mmCIF file of C-alpha atoms in Angstrom:
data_model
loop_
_atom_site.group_PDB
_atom_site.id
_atom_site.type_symbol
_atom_site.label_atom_id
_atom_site.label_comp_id
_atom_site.label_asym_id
_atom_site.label_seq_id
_atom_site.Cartn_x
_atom_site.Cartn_y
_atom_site.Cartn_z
ATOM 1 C CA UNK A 1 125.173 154.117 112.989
ATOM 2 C CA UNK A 2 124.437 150.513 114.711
ATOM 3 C CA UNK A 3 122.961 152.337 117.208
ATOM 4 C CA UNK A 4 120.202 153.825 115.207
ATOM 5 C CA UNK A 5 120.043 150.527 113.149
ATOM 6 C CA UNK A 6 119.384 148.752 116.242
ATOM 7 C CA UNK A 7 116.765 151.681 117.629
ATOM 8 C CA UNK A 8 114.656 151.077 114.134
ATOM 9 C CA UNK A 9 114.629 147.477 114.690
ATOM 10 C CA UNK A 10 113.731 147.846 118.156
ATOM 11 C CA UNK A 11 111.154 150.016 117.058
ATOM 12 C CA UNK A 12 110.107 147.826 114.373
ATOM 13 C CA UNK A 13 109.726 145.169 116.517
ATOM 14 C CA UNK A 14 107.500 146.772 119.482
ATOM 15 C CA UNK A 15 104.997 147.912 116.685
ATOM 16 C CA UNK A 16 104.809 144.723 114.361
ATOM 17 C CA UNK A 17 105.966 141.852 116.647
ATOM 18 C CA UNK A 18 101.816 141.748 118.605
ATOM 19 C CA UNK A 19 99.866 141.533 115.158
ATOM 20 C CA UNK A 20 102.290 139.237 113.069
ATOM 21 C CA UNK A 21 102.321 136.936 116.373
ATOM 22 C CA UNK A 22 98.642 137.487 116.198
ATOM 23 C CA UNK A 23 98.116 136.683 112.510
ATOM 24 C CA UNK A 24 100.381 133.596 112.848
ATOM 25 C CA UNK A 25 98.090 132.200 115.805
ATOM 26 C CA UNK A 26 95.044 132.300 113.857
ATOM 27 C CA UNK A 27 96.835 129.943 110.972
ATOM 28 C CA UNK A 28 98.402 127.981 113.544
ATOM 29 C CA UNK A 29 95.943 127.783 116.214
ATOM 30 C CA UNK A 30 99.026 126.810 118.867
ATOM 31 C CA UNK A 31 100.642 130.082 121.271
ATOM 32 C CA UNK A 32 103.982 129.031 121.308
ATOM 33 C CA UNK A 33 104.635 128.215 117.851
ATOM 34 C CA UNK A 34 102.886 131.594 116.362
ATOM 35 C CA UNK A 35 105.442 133.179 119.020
ATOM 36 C CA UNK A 36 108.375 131.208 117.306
ATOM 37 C CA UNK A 37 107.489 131.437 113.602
ATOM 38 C CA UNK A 38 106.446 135.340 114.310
ATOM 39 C CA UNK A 39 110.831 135.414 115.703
ATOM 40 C CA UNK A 40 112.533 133.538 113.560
ATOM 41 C CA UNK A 41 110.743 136.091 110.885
ATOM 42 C CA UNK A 42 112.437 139.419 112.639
ATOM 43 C CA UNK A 43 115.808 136.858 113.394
ATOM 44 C CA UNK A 44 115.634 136.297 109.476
ATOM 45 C CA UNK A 45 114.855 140.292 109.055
ATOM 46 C CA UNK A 46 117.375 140.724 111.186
ATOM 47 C CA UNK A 47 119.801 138.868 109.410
ATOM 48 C CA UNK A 48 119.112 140.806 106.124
ATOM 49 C CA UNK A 49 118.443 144.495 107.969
ATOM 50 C CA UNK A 50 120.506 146.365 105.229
ATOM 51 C CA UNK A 51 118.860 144.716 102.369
ATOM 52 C CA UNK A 52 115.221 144.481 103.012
ATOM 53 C CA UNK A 53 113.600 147.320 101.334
ATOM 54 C CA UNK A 54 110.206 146.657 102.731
ATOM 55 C CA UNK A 55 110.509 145.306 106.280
ATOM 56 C CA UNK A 56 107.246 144.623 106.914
ATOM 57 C CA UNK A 57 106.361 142.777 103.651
ATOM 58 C CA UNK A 58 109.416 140.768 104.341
ATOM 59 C CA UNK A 59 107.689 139.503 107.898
ATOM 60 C CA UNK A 60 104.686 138.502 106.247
ATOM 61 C CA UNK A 61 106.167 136.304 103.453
ATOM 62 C CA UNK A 62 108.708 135.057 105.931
ATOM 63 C CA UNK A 63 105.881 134.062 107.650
ATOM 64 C CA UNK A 64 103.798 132.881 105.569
ATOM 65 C CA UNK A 65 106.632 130.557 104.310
ATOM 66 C CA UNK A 66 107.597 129.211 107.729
ATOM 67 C CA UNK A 67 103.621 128.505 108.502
ATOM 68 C CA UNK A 68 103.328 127.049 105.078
ATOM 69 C CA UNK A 69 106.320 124.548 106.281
ATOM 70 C CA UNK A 70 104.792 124.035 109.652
ATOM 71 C CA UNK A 71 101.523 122.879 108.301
ATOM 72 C CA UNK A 72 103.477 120.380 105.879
ATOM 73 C CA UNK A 73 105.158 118.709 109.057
ATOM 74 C CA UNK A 74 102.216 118.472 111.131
ATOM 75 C CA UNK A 75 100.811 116.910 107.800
ATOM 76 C CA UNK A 76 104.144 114.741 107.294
ATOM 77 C CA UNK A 77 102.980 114.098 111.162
ATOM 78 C CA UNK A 78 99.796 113.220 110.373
ATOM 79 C CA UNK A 79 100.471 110.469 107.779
ATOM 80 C CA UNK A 80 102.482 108.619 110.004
ATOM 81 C CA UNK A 81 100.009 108.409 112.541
ATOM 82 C CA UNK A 82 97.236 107.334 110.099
ATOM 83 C CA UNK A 83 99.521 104.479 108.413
ATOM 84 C CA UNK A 84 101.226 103.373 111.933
ATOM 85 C CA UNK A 85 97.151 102.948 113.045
ATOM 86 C CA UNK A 86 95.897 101.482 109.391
ATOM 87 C CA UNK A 87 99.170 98.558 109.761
ATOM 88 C CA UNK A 88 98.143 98.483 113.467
ATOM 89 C CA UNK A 89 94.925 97.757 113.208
ATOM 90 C CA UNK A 90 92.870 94.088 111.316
ATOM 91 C CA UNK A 91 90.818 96.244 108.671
ATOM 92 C CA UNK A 92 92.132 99.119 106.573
ATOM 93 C CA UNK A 93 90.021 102.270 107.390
ATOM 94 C CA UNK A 94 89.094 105.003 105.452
ATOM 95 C CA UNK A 95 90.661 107.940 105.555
ATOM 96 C CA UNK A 96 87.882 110.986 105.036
ATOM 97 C CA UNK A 97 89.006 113.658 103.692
ATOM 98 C CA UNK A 98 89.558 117.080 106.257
ATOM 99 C CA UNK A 99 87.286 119.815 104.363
ATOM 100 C CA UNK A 100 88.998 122.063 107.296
ATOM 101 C CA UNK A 101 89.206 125.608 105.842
ATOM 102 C CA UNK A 102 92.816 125.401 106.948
ATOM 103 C CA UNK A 103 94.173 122.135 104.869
ATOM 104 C CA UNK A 104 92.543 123.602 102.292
ATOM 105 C CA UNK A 105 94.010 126.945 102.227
ATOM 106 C CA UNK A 106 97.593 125.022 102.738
ATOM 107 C CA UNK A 107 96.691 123.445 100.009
ATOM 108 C CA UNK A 108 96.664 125.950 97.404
ATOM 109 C CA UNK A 109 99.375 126.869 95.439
ATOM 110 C CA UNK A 110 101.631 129.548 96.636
ATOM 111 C CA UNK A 111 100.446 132.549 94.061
ATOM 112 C CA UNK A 112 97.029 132.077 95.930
ATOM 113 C CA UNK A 113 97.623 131.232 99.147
ATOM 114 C CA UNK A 114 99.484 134.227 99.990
ATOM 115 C CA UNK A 115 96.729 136.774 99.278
ATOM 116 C CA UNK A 116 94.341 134.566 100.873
ATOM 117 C CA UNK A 117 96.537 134.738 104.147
ATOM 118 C CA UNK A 118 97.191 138.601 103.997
ATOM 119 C CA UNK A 119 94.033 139.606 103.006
ATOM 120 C CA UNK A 120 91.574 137.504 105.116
ATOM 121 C CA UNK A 121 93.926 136.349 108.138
ATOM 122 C CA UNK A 122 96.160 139.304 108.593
ATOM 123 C CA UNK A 123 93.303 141.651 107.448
ATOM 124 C CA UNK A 124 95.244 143.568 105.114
ATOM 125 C CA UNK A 125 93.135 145.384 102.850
ATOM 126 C CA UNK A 126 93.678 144.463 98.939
ATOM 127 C CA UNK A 127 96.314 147.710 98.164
ATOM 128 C CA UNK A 128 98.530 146.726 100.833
ATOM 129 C CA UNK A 129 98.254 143.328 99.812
ATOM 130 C CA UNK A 130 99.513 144.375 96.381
ATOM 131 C CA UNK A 131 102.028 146.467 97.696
ATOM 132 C CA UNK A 132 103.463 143.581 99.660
ATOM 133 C CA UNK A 133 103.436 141.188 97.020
ATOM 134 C CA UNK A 134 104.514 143.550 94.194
ATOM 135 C CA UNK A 135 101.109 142.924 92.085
ATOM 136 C CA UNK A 136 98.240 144.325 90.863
ATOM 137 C CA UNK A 137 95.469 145.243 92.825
ATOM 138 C CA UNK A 138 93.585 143.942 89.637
ATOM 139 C CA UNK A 139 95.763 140.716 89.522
ATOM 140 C CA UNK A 140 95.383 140.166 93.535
ATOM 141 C CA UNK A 141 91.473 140.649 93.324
ATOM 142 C CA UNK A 142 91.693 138.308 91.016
ATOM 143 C CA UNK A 143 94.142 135.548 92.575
ATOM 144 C CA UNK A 144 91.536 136.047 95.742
ATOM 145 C CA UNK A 145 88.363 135.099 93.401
ATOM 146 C CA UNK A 146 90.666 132.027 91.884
ATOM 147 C CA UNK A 147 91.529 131.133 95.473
ATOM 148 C CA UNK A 148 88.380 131.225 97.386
ATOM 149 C CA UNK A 149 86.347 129.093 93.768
ATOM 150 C CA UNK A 150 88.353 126.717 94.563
ATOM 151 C CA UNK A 151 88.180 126.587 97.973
ATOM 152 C CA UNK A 152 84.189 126.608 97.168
ATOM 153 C CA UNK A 153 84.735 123.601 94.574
ATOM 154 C CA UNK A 154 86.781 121.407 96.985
ATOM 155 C CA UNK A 155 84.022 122.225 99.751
ATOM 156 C CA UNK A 156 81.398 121.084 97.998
ATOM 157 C CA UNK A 157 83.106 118.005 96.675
ATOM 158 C CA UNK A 158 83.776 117.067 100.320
ATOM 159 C CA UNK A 159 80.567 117.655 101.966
ATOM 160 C CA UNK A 160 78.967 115.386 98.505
ATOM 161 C CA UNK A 161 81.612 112.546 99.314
ATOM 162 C CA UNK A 162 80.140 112.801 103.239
ATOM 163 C CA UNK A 163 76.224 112.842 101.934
#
């Protein structure tokens, strides 16, 4: 019995481990911590083997999740820079804001993020997408139209702050 367990998640591993890695580099634009996030996912999958009814949905959220925190440290990170440089320096700057597709996508709220992420960085199409997330394929068509107007809005309120 732990011997097949282990051969499945072996298995699982050889055939999922390149694109989640892959799909986690793309949002994270950084080798080494796509490798990590992509293995602490299968450590956490691990961890819950026997209970996980849909392994690789499981990856992706995890994933998702633990990308979703990175981005909010190097944010944290980001902050701290900007204020230790603002009290460093004689005159306040400005801070522009980042239209970077990225911040913005980190920015939206959970229910839309995560078919964003599936769907247009792990190129899921929109009924695996649904499977995964345990919606609609109406209701994630239309969290992806939600998502990407207001990606559109907050674009085009950036690049008329910059004009």
């Amino acid at each position: 019995m732990k011997r097949s367990r282990e051969k499945a998640a072996s298995e699982l591993f050889a055939a999922l481990y390149p694109r989640l890695s892959g799909w986690c580099r793309r949002l994270v634009d950084d080798d080494e911590t796509a490798h990590e996030i992509a293995s602490e996912a299968f450590t956490r999958l691990w961890a819950r083997w026997t209970s996980v009814a849909e392994p690789q949905g499981f990856l992706y959220v995890t994933a998702a999740n633990l990308v979703r925190d990175h981005w909010r440290k190097l944010e944290r990170e980001r902050r701290a820079v900007h204020r230790a440089r603002v009290e460093a320096s004689v005159r306040p700057r400005t801070e522009q804001d980042d239209p970077s597709v990225r911040l913005l996508v980190q920015s939206l709220p959970e229910r839309l993020r995560v078919p964003i992420l599936l769907h247009y960085y792990a190129d899921m199409p929109i009924r695996e997408v649904s499977v995964l997330t345990g919606r609609k394929e109406g209701t994630v068509k239309a969290d992806l139209h939600a998502a990407r107007e207001l990606l559109r809005a907050h674009l085009r309120r950036s690049v008329d702050h910059t004009l």
